[in-house]
Short mmCIF file of C-alpha atoms in Angstrom, two decimals:
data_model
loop_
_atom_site.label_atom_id
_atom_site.label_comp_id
_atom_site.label_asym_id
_atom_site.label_seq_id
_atom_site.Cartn_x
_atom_site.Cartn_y
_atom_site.Cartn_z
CA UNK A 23 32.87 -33.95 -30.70
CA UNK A 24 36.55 -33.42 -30.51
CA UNK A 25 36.30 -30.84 -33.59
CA UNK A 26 34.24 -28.37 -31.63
CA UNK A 27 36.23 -29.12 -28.73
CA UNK A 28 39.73 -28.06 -30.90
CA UNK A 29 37.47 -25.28 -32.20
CA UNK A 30 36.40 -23.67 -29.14
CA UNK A 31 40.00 -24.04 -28.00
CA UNK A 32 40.97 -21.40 -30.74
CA UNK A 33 38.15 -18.89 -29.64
CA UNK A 34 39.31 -18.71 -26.64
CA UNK A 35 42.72 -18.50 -27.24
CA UNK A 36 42.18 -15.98 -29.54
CA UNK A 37 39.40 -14.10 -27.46
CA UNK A 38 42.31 -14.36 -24.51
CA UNK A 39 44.93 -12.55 -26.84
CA UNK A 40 41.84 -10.19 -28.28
CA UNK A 41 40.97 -9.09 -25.55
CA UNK A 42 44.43 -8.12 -24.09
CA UNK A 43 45.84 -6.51 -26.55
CA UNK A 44 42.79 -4.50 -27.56
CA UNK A 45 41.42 -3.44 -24.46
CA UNK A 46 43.61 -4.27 -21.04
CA UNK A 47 46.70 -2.99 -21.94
CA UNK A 48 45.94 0.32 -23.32
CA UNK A 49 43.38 0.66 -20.43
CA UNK A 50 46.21 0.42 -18.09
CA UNK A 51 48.34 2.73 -19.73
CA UNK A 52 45.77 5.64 -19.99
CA UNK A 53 44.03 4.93 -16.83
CA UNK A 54 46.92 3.44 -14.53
CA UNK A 55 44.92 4.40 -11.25
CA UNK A 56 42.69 1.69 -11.83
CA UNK A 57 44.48 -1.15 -12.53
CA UNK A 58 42.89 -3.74 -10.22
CA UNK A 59 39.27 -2.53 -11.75
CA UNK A 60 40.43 -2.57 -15.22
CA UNK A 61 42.16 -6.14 -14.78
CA UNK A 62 38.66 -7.28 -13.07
CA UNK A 63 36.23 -6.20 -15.69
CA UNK A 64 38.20 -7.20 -18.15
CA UNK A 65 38.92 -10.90 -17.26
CA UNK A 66 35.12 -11.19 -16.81
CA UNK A 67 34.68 -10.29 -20.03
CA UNK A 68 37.23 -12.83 -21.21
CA UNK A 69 36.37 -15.83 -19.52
CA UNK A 70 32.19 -15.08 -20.40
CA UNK A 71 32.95 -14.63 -23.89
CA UNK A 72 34.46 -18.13 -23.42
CA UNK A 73 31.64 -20.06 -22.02
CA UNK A 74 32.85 -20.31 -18.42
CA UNK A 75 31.42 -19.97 -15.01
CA UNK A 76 32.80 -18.93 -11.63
CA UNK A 77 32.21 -21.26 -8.06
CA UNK A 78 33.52 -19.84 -5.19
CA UNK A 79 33.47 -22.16 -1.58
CA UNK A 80 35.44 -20.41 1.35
CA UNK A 81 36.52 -16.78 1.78
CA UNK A 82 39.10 -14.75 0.13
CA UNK A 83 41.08 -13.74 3.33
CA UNK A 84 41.70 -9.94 1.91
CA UNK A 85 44.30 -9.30 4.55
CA UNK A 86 47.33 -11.82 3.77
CA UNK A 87 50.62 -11.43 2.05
CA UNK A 88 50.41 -14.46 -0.16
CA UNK A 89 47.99 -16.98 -2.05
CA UNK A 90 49.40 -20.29 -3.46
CA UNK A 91 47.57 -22.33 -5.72
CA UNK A 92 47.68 -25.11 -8.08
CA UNK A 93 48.58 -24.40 -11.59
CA UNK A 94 46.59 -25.69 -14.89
CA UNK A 95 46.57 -22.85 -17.01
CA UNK A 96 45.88 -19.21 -17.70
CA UNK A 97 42.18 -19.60 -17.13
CA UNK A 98 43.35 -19.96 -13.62
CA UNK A 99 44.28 -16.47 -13.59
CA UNK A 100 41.68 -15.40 -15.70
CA UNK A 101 39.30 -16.83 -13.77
CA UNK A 102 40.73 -15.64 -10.27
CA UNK A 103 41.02 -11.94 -11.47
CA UNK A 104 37.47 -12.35 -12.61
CA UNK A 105 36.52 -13.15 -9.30
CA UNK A 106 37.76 -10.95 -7.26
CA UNK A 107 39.12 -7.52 -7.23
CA UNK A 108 42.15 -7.49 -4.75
CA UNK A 109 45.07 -6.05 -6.85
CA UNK A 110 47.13 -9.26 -6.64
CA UNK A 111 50.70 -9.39 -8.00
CA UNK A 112 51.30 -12.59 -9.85
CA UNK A 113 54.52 -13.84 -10.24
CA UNK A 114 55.70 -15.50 -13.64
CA UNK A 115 58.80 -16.65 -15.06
CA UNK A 116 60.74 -14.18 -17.07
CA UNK A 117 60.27 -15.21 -20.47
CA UNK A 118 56.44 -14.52 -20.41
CA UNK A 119 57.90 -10.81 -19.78
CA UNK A 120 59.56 -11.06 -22.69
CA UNK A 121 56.62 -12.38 -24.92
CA UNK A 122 54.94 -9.42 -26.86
CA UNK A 123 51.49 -8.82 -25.43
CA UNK A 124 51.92 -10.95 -22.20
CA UNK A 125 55.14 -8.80 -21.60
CA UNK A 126 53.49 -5.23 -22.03
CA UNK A 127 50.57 -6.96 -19.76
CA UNK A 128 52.47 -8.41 -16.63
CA UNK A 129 55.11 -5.08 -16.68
CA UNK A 130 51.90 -2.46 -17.24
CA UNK A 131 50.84 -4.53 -13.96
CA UNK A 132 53.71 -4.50 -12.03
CA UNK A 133 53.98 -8.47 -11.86
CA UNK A 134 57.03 -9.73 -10.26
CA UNK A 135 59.19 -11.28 -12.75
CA UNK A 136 60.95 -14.85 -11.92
CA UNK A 137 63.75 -15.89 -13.90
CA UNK A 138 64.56 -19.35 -12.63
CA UNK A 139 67.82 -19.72 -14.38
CA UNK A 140 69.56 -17.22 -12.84
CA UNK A 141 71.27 -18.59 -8.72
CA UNK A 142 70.57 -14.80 -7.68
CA UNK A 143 66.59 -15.28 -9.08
CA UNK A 144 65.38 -15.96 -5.59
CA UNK A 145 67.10 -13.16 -3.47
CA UNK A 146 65.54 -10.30 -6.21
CA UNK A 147 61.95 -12.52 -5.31
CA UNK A 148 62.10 -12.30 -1.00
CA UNK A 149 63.19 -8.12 -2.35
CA UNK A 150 60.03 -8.41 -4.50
CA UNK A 151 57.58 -9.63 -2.30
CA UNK A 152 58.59 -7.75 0.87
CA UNK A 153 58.10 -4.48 -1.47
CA UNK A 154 54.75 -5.77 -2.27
CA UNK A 155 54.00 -6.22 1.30
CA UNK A 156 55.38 -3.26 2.65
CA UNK A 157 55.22 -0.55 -0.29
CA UNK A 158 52.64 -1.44 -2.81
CA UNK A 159 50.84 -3.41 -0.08
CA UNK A 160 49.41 -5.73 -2.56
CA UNK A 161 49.23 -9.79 -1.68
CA UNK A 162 51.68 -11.70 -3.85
CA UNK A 163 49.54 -14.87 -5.70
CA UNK A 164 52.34 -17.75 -6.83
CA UNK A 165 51.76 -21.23 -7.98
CA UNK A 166 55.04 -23.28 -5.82
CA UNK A 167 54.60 -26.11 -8.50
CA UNK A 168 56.65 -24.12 -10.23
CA UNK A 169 54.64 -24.70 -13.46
CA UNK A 170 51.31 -26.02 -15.23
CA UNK A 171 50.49 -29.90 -15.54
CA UNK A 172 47.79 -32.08 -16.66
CA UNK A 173 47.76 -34.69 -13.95
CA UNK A 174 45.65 -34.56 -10.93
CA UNK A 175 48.34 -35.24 -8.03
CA UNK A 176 50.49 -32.23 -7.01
CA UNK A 177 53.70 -31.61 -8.36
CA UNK A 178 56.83 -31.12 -5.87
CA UNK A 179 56.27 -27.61 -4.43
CA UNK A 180 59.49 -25.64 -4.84
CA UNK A 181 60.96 -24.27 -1.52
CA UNK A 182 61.56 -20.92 -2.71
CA UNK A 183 57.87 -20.12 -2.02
CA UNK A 184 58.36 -21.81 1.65
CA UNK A 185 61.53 -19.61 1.87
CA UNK A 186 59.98 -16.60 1.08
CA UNK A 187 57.02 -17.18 3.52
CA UNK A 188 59.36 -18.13 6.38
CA UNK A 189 61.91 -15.33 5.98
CA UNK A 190 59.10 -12.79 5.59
CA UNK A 191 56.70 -13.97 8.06
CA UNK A 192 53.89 -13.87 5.92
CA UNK A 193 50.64 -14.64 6.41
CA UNK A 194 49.66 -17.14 3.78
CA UNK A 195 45.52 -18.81 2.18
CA UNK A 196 45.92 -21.81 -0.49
CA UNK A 197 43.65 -21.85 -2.94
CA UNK A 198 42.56 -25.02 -4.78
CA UNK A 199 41.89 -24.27 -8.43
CA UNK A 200 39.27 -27.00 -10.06
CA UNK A 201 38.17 -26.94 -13.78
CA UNK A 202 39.85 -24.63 -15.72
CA UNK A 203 41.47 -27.28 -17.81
CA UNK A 204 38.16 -28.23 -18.91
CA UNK A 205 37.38 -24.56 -19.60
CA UNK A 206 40.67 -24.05 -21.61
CA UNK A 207 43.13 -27.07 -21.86
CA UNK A 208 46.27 -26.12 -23.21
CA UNK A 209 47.94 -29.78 -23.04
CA UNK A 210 45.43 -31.14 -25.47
CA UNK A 211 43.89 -28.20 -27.17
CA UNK A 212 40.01 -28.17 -26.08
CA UNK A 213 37.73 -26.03 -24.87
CA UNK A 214 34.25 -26.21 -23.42
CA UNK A 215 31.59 -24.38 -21.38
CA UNK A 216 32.16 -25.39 -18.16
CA UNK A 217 32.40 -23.82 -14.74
CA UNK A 218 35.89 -22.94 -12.55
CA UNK A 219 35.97 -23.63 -9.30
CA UNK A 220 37.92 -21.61 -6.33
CA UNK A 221 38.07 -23.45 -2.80
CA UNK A 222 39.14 -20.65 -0.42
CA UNK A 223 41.04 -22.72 2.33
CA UNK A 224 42.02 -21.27 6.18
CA UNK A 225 44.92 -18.95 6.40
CA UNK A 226 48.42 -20.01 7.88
CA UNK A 227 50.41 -17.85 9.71
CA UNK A 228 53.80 -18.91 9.22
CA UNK A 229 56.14 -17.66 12.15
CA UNK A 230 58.51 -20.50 12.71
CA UNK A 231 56.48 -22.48 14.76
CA UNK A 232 55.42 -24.97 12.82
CA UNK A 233 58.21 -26.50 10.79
CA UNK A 234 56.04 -28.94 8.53
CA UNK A 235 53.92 -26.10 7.44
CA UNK A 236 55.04 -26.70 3.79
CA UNK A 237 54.20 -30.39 3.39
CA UNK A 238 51.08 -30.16 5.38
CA UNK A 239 49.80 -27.17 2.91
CA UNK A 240 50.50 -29.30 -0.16
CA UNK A 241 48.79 -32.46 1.36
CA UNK A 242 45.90 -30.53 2.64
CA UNK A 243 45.25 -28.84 -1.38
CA UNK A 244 45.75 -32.27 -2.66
CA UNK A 245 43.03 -33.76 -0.21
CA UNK A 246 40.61 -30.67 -1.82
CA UNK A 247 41.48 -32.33 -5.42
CA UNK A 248 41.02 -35.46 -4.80
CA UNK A 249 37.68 -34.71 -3.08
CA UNK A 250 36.06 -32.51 -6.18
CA UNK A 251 37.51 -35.38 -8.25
CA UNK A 252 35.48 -38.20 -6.49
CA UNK A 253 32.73 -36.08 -4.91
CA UNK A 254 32.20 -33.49 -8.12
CA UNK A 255 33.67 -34.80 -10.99
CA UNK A 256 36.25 -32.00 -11.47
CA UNK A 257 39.47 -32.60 -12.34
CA UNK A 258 41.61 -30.02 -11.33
#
């Protein structure tokens, strides 16, 4: 029923804020060595106390630079932190740095801050990654849709991503992201138990040679949808 549905959307949003505020960020202020553990454990926590599951098909390449994925929500992120334990540095739009427990969260964990209105925003991003890459040696994770939707097909990837991997040589793994709206839908306010998938697709190398790289990627994830759609019943 769509009551327990609008319920269960509230749990979780609140067990999402809850659980943030109470226990992640002042974990990584006392214990700042341990970040990546802290940000793990946690997220598990989260995403159990809200009735979801974790699928995994592929392998997390642990050695690239970047993972691109498509973008529904946070359980996305919730659900990828839960799953793995790689110190990624997620890149958001500026105003979630300014909101007041998000903002303590992403800056306590040296996210990279995007702030898409500003013409010099993408220069201080190629700085930002190739510090992640060559100082912190962390991979960058970045949704090129730019931001969250409800429909199945793909939004327009924005170039800056394909910029960044081209000028930096980076090696690059999408990552197709199925059933986390189900999970947590933020368009429609629902929740459920339900189970969030992670398809693990082959790494690109992007060097120059191939100059459709881009397209192909976003074609390729949108073939993965489609197929857990038809095949599997997940929406993405």
């Amino acid at each position: 029923m769509k009551i327990f549905a609008t319920i269960r959307f509230y749990w979780g949003a609140f067990i999402i804020s809850f659980n943030t505020a109470v226990f992640m960020i002042p974990a990584l202020m006392l214990f700042g060595k341990h970040k990546s553990t802290i940000v793990h454990h946690i997220n598990r926590l989260t995403l159990f106390m809200m009735g979801g599951k974790l699928a995994q098909e592929g392998v997390m390449d642990t050695t690239v630079d970047m993972y691109v994925m498509n973008h529904q929500g946070i359980v996305d992120i919730i659900g990828l932190e839960a799953l793995q334990n790689n110190h990624l540095r997620w890149v958001a739009k500026k105003e979630l740095f300014d909101a007041i427990w998000f903002g303590n969260l992403l800056r306590h964990g040296e996210m990279i801050s995007l702030d898409r209105g500003n013409k010099a925003g993408l220069l201080k991003l190629i700085k930002d990654v190739k510090e992640s890459k060559e100082f912190y040696h962390r991979p960058v994770a970045i949704f090129p849709e730019g931001t969250r939707t409800d429909k199945q097909a793909l939004l327009s990837f924005k170039q800056g991503t394909r910029i960044i991997a081209e000028k930096l040589q980076l090696r690059v793994q999408p990552i197709v992201i199925t059933g986390s709206k189900w999970v947590l839908n933020e368009h429609i306010r629902t929740g459920h138990s339900g189970t969030v998938k992670y398809k693990f697709m082959p790494t690109i190398t992007v060097n120059g040679d191939d100059k459709d790289w881009f397209e192909t990627l976003r074609l390729d994830m949108q073939k993965v949808i489609d197929d857990e759609f038809n095949n599997n019943h997940s929406s993405r």
